[in-house]
PDB file of C-alpha atoms in Angstrom:
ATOM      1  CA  UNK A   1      82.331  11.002-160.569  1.00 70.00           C
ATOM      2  CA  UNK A   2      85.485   9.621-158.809  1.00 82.00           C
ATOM      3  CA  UNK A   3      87.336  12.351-156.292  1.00 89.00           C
ATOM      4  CA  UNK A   4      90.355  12.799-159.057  1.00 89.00           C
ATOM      5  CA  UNK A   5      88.033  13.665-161.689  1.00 85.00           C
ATOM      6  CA  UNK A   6      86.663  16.065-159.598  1.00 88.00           C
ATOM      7  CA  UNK A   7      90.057  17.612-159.067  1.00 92.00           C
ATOM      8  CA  UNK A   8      91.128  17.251-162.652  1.00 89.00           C
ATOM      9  CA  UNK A   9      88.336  18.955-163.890  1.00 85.00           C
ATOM     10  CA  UNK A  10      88.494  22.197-161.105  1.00 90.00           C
ATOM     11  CA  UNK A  11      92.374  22.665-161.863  1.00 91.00           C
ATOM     12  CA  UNK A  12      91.059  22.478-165.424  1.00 86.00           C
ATOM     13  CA  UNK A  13      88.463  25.318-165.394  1.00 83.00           C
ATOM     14  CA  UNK A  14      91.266  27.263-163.299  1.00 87.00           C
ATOM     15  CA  UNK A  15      93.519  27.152-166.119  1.00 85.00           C
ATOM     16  CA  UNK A  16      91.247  28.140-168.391  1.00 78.00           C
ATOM     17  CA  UNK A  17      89.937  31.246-166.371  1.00 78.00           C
ATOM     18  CA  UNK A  18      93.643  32.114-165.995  1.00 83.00           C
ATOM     19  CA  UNK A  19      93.719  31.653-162.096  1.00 89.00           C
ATOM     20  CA  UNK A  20      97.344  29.328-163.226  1.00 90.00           C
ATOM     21  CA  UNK A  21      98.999  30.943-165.856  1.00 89.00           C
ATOM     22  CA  UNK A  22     100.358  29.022-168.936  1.00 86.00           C
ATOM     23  CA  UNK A  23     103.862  28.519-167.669  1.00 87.00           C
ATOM     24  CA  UNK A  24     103.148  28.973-163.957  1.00 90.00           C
ATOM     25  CA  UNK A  25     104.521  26.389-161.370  1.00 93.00           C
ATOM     26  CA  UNK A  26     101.264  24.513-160.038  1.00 93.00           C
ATOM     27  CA  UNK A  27     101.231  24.476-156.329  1.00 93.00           C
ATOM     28  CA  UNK A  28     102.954  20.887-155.098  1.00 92.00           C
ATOM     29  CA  UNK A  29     100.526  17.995-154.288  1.00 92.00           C
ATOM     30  CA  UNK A  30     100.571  18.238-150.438  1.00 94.00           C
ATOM     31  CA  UNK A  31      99.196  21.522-150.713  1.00 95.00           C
ATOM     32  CA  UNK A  32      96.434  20.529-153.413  1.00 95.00           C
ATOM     33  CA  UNK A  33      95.816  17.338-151.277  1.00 95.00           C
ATOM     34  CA  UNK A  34      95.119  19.683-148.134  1.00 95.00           C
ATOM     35  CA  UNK A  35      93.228  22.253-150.621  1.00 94.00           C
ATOM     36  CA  UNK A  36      90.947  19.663-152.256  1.00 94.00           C
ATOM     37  CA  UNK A  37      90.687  17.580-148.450  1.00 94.00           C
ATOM     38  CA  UNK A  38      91.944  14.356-150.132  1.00 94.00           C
ATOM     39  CA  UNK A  39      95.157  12.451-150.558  1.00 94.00           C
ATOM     40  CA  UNK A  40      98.392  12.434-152.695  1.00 93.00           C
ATOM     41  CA  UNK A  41      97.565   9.643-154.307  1.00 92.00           C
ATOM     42  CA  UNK A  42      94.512  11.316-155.547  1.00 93.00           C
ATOM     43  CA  UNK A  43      95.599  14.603-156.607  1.00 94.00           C
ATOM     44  CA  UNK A  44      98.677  12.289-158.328  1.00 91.00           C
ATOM     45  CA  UNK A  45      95.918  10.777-160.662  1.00 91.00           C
ATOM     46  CA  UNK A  46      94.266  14.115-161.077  1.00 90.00           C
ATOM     47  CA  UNK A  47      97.632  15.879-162.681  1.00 91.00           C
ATOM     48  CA  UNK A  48      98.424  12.960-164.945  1.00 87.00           C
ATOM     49  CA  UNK A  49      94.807  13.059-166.303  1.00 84.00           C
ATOM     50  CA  UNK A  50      95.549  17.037-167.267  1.00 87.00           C
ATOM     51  CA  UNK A  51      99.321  15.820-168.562  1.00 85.00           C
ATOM     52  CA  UNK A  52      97.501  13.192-170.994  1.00 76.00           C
ATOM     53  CA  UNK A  53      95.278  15.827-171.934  1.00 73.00           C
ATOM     54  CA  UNK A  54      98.457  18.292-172.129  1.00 75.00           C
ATOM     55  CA  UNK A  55      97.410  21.147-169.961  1.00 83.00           C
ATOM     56  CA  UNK A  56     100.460  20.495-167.730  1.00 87.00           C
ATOM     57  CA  UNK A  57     103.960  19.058-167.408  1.00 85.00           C
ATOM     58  CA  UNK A  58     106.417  18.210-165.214  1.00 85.00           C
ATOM     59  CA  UNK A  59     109.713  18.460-164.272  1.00 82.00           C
ATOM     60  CA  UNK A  60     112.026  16.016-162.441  1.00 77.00           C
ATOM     61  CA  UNK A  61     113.336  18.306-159.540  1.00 82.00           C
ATOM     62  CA  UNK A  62     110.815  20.903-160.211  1.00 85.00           C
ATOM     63  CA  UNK A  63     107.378  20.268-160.291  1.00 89.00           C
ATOM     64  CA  UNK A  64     104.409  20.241-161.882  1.00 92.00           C
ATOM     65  CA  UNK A  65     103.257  23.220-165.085  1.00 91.00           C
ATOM     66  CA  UNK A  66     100.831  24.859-167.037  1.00 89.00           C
ATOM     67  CA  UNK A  67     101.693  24.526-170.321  1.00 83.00           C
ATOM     68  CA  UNK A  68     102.218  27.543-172.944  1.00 75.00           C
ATOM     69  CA  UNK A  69      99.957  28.382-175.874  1.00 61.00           C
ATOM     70  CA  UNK A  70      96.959  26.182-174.482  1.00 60.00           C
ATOM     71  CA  UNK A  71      93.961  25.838-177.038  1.00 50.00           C
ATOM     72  CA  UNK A  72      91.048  27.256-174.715  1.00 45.00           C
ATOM     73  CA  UNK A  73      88.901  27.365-177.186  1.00 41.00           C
ATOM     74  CA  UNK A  74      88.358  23.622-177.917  1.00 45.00           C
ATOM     75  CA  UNK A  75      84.994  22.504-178.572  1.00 41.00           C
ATOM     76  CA  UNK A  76      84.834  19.511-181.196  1.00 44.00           C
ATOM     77  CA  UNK A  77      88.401  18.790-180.731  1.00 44.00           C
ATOM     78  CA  UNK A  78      89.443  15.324-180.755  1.00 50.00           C
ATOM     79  CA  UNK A  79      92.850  15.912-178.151  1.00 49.00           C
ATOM     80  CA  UNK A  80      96.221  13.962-179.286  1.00 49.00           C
ATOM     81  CA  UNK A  81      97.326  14.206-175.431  1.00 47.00           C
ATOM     82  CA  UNK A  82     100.718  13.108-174.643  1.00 45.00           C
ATOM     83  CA  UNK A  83     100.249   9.387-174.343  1.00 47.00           C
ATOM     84  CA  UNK A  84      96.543   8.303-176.051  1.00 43.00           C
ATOM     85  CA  UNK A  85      93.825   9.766-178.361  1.00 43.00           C
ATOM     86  CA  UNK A  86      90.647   9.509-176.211  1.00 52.00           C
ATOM     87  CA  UNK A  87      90.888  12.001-173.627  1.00 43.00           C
ATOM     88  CA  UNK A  88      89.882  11.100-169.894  1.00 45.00           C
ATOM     89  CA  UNK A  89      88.136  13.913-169.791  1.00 41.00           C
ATOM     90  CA  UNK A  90      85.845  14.034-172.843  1.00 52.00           C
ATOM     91  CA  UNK A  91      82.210  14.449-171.779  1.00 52.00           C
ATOM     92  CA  UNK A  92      80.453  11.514-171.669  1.00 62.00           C
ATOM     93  CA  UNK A  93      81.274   7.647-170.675  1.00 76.00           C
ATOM     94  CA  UNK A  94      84.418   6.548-172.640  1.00 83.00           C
ATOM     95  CA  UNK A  95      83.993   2.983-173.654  1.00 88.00           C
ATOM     96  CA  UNK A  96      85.147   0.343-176.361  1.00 92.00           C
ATOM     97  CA  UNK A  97      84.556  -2.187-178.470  1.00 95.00           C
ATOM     98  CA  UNK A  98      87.061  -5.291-178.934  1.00 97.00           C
ATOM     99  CA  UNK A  99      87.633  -6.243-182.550  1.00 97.00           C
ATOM    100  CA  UNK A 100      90.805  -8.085-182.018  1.00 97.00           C
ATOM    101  CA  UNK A 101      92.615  -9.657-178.603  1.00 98.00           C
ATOM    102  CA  UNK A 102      95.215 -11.678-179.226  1.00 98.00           C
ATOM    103  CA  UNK A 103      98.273 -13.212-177.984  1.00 98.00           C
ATOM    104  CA  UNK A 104     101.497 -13.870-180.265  1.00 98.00           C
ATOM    105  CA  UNK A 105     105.254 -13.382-180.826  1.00 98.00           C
ATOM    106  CA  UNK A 106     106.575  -9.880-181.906  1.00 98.00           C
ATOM    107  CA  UNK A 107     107.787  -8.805-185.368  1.00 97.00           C
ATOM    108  CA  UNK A 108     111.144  -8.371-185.964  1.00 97.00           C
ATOM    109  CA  UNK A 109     110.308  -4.515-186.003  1.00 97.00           C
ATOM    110  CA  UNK A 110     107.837  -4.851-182.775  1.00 97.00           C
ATOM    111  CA  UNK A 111     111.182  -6.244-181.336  1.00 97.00           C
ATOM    112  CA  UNK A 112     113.117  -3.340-182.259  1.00 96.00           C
ATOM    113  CA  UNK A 113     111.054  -0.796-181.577  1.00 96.00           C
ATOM    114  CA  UNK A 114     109.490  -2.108-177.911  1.00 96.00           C
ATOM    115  CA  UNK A 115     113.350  -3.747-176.745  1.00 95.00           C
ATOM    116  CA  UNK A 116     112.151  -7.020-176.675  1.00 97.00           C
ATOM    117  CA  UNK A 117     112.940 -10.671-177.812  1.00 97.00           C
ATOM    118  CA  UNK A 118     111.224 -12.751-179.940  1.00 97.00           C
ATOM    119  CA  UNK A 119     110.511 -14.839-176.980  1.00 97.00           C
ATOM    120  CA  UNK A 120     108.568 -12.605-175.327  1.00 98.00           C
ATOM    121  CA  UNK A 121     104.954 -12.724-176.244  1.00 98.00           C
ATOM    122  CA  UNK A 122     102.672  -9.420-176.785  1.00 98.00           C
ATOM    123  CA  UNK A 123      99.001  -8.233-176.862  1.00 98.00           C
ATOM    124  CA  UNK A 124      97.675  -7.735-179.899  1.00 98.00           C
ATOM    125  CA  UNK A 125      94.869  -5.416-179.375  1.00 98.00           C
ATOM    126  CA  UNK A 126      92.497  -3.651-181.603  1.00 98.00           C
ATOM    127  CA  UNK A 127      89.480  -1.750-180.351  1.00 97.00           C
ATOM    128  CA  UNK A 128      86.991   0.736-181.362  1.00 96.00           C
ATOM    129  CA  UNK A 129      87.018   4.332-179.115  1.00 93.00           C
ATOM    130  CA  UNK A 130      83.612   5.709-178.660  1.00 92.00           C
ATOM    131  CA  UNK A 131      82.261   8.497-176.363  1.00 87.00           C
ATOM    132  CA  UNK A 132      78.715   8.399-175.357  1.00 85.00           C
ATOM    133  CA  UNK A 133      77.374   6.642-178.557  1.00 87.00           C
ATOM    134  CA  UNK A 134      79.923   8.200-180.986  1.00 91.00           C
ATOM    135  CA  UNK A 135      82.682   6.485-182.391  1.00 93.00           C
ATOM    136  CA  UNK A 136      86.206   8.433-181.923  1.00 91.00           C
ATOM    137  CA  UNK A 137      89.089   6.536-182.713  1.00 93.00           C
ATOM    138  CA  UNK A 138      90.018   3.375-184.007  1.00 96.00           C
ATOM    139  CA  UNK A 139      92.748   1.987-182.150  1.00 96.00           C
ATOM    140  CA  UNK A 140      95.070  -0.787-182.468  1.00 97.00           C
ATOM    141  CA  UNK A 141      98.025  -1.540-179.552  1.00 97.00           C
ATOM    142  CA  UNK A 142     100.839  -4.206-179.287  1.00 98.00           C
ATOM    143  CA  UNK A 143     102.331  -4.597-175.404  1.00 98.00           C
ATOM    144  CA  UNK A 144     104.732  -6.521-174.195  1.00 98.00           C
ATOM    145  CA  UNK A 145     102.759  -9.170-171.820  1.00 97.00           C
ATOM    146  CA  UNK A 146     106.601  -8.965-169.823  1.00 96.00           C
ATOM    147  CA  UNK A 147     105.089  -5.135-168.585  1.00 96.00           C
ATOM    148  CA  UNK A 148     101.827  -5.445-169.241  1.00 97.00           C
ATOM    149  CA  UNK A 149     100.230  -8.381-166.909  1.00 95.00           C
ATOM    150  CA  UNK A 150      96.696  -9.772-166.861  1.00 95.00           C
ATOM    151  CA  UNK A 151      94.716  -7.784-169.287  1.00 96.00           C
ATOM    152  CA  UNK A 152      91.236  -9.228-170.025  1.00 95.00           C
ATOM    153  CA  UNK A 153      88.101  -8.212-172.077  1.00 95.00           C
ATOM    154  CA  UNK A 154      86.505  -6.208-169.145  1.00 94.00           C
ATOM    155  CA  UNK A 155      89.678  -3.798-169.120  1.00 94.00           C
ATOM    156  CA  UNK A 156      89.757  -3.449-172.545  1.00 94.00           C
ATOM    157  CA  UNK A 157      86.208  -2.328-172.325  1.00 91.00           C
ATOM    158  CA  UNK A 158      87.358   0.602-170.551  1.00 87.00           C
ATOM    159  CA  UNK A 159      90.828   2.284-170.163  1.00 87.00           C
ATOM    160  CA  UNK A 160      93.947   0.172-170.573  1.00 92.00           C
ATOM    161  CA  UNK A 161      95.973   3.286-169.450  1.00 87.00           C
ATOM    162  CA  UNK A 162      94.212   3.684-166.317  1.00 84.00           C
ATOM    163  CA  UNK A 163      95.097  -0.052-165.857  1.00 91.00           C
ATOM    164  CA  UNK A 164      98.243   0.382-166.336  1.00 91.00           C
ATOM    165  CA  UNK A 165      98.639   3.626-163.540  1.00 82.00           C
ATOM    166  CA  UNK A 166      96.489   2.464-161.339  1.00 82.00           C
ATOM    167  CA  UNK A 167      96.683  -1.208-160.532  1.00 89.00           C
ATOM    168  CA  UNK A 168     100.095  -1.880-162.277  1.00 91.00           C
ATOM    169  CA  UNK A 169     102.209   0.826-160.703  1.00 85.00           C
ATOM    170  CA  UNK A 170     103.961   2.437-163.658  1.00 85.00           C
ATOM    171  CA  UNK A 171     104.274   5.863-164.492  1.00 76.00           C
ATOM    172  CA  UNK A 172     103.124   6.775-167.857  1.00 78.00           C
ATOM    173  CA  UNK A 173     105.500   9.180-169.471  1.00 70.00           C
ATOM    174  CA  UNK A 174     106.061  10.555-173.095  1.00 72.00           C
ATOM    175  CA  UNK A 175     105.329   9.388-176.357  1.00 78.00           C
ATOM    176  CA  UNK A 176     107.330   9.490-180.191  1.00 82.00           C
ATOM    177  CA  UNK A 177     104.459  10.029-182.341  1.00 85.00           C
ATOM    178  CA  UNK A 178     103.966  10.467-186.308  1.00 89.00           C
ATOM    179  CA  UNK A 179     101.300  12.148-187.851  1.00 89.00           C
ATOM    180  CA  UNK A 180     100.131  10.735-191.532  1.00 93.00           C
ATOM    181  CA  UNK A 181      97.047  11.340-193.812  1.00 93.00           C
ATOM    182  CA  UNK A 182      95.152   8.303-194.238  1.00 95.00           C
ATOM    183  CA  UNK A 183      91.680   7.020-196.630  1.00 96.00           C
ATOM    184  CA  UNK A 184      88.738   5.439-194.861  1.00 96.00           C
ATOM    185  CA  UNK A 185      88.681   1.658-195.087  1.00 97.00           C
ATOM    186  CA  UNK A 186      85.457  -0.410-194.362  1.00 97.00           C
ATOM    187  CA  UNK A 187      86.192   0.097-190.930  1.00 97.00           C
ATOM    188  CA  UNK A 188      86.494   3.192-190.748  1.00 97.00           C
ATOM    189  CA  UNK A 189      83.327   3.724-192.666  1.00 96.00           C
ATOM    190  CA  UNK A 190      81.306   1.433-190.718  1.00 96.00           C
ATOM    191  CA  UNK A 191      82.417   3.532-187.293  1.00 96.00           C
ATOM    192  CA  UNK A 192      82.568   6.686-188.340  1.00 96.00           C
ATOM    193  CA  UNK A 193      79.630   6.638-190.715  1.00 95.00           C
ATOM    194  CA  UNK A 194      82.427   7.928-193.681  1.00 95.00           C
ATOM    195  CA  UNK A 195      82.573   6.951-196.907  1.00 96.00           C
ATOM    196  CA  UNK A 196      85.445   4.999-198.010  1.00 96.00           C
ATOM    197  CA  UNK A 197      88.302   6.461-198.934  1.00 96.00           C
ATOM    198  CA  UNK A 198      87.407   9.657-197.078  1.00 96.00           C
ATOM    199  CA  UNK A 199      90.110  11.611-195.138  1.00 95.00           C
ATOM    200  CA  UNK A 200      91.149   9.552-192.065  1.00 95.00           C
ATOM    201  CA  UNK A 201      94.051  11.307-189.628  1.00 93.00           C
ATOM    202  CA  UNK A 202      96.411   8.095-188.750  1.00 94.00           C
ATOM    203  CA  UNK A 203      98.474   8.884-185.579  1.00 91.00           C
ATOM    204  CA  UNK A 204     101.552   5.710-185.051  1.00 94.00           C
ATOM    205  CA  UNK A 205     103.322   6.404-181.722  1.00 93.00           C
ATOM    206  CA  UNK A 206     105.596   4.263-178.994  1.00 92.00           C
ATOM    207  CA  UNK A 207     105.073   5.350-175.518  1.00 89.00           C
ATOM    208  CA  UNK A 208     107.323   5.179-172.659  1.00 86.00           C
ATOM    209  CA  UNK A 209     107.147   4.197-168.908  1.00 84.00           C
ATOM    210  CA  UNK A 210     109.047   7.111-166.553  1.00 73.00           C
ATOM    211  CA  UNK A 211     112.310   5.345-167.129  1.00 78.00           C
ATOM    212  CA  UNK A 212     112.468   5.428-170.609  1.00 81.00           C
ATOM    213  CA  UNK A 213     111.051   1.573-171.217  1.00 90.00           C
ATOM    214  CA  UNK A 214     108.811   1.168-174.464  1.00 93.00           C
ATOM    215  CA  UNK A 215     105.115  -0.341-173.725  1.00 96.00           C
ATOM    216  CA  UNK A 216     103.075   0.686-176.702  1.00 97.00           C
ATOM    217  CA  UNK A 217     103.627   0.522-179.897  1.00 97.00           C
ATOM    218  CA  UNK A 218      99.833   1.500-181.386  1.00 96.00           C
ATOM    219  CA  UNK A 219      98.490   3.293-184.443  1.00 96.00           C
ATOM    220  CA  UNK A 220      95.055   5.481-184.041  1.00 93.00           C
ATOM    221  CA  UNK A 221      92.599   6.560-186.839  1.00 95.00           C
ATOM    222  CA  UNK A 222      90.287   9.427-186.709  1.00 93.00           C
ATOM    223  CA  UNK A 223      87.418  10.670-188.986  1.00 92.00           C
ATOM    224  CA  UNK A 224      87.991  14.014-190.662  1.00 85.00           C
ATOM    225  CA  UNK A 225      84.215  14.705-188.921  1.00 80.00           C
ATOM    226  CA  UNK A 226      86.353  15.347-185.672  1.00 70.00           C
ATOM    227  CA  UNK A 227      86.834  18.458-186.235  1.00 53.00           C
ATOM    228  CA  UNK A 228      90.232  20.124-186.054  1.00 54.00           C
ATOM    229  CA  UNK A 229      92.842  17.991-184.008  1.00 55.00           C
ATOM    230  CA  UNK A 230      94.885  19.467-181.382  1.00 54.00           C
ATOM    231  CA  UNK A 231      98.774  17.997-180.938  1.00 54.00           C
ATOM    232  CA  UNK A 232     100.227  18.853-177.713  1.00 49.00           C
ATOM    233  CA  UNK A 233     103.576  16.124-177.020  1.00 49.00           C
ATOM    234  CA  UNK A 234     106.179  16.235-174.514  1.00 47.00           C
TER     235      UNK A 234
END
């Protein structure tokens, strides 16, 4: 397991056992680098992990904290962290299937909504969410190729988000997301092993780079065999 897994997942079970209290100010990353014998960098990756899952938050000026009313008692719960349904730290080897990668001028609403032209070309990305052998989410993603540079099948395979952080640079942020009630299509049937027209939870969001810029506009599907859903959004 990489070092800011490692990290993610020890500040994790200390928020749970109530060692950082929901609402406390996290110690600053220097002094988790020096605590956990690693690097900024590293315990930077570590924090965002427990901000997508939405155990923490930060604060320009401030710092880094433990959220309020935390869920601890979350097994089979499908997380809606702050930027994207699968959560890092789900146990067992987060991978996908392509259905669609494409290529292709925006919408006129894609436009709108994302702050682009109709010049300016955008992935059009569809892909099946699965955790060990079990099928989670159903995701579908349009990204401005202007932001989002060099994607390819063997990312997609994995995490696009940890693309994005990691090799691109950018600073993952917030998301506007709407919650709707949705019936299982043959999709979702095949995946989730539903019937059609069964209950499907349909999540449509835009999410935002640190300085406010649009890079995802996506919609995500979940069985109702989740579970119950937790909704934590900055």
């Amino acid at each position: 397991m990489p070092k800011y897994k490692e990290i993610a997942l020890s500040l994790k079970e200390k928020i749970i056992e109530g060692e950082y209290q929901e609402g406390a100010l996290l110690p600053d990353q220097e002094t988790l680098a020096k605590l956990y014998d690693t690097s900024r960098v590293t315990v930077r990756k570590a924090i965002q992990l427990l901000i997508d899952e939405g155990l923490l938050y930060t604060r320009r000026g401030s710092g880094t904290y433990v959220r309020d009313d935390i869920k601890k008692n979350n097994a089979n719960v499908t997380q809606f962290n702050s930027v994207f349904g699968t959560s890092l730290l789900e146990e067992g080897e987060v991978t996908s299937k392509i259905i669609r990668f494409d290529v292709r001028f925006p919408s006129e609403y894609e436009q709108e909504t994302l702050k682009i032209k109709s010049t300016n070309p955008v992935y059009d990305i569809k892909r099946v969410r699965y955790v060990g052998e079990e099928a989670r989410s159903i995701e579908t993603s349009i990204m401005p190729l202007k932001y989002i540079t060099d994607l390819d099948e063997s990312i997609l395979e994995g995490s696009i988000y940890n693309y994005i952080r990691n090799k691109l640079g950018y600073v993952i942020s917030a998301a506007k997301r709407v919650i709707i009630a949705s019936k299982a299509n043959e999709l979702d049937s095949k995946e989730f092993h539903i019937k059609l027209g069964d209950p499907i939870l349909e999540t449509n969001q835009v999410v935002f780079f640190d300085d406010g810029t649009p890079f995802d506009l996506s919609k995500t599907r979940y069985p109702y065999t989740s579970g119950k859903i937790v909704a934590d959004i900055n």
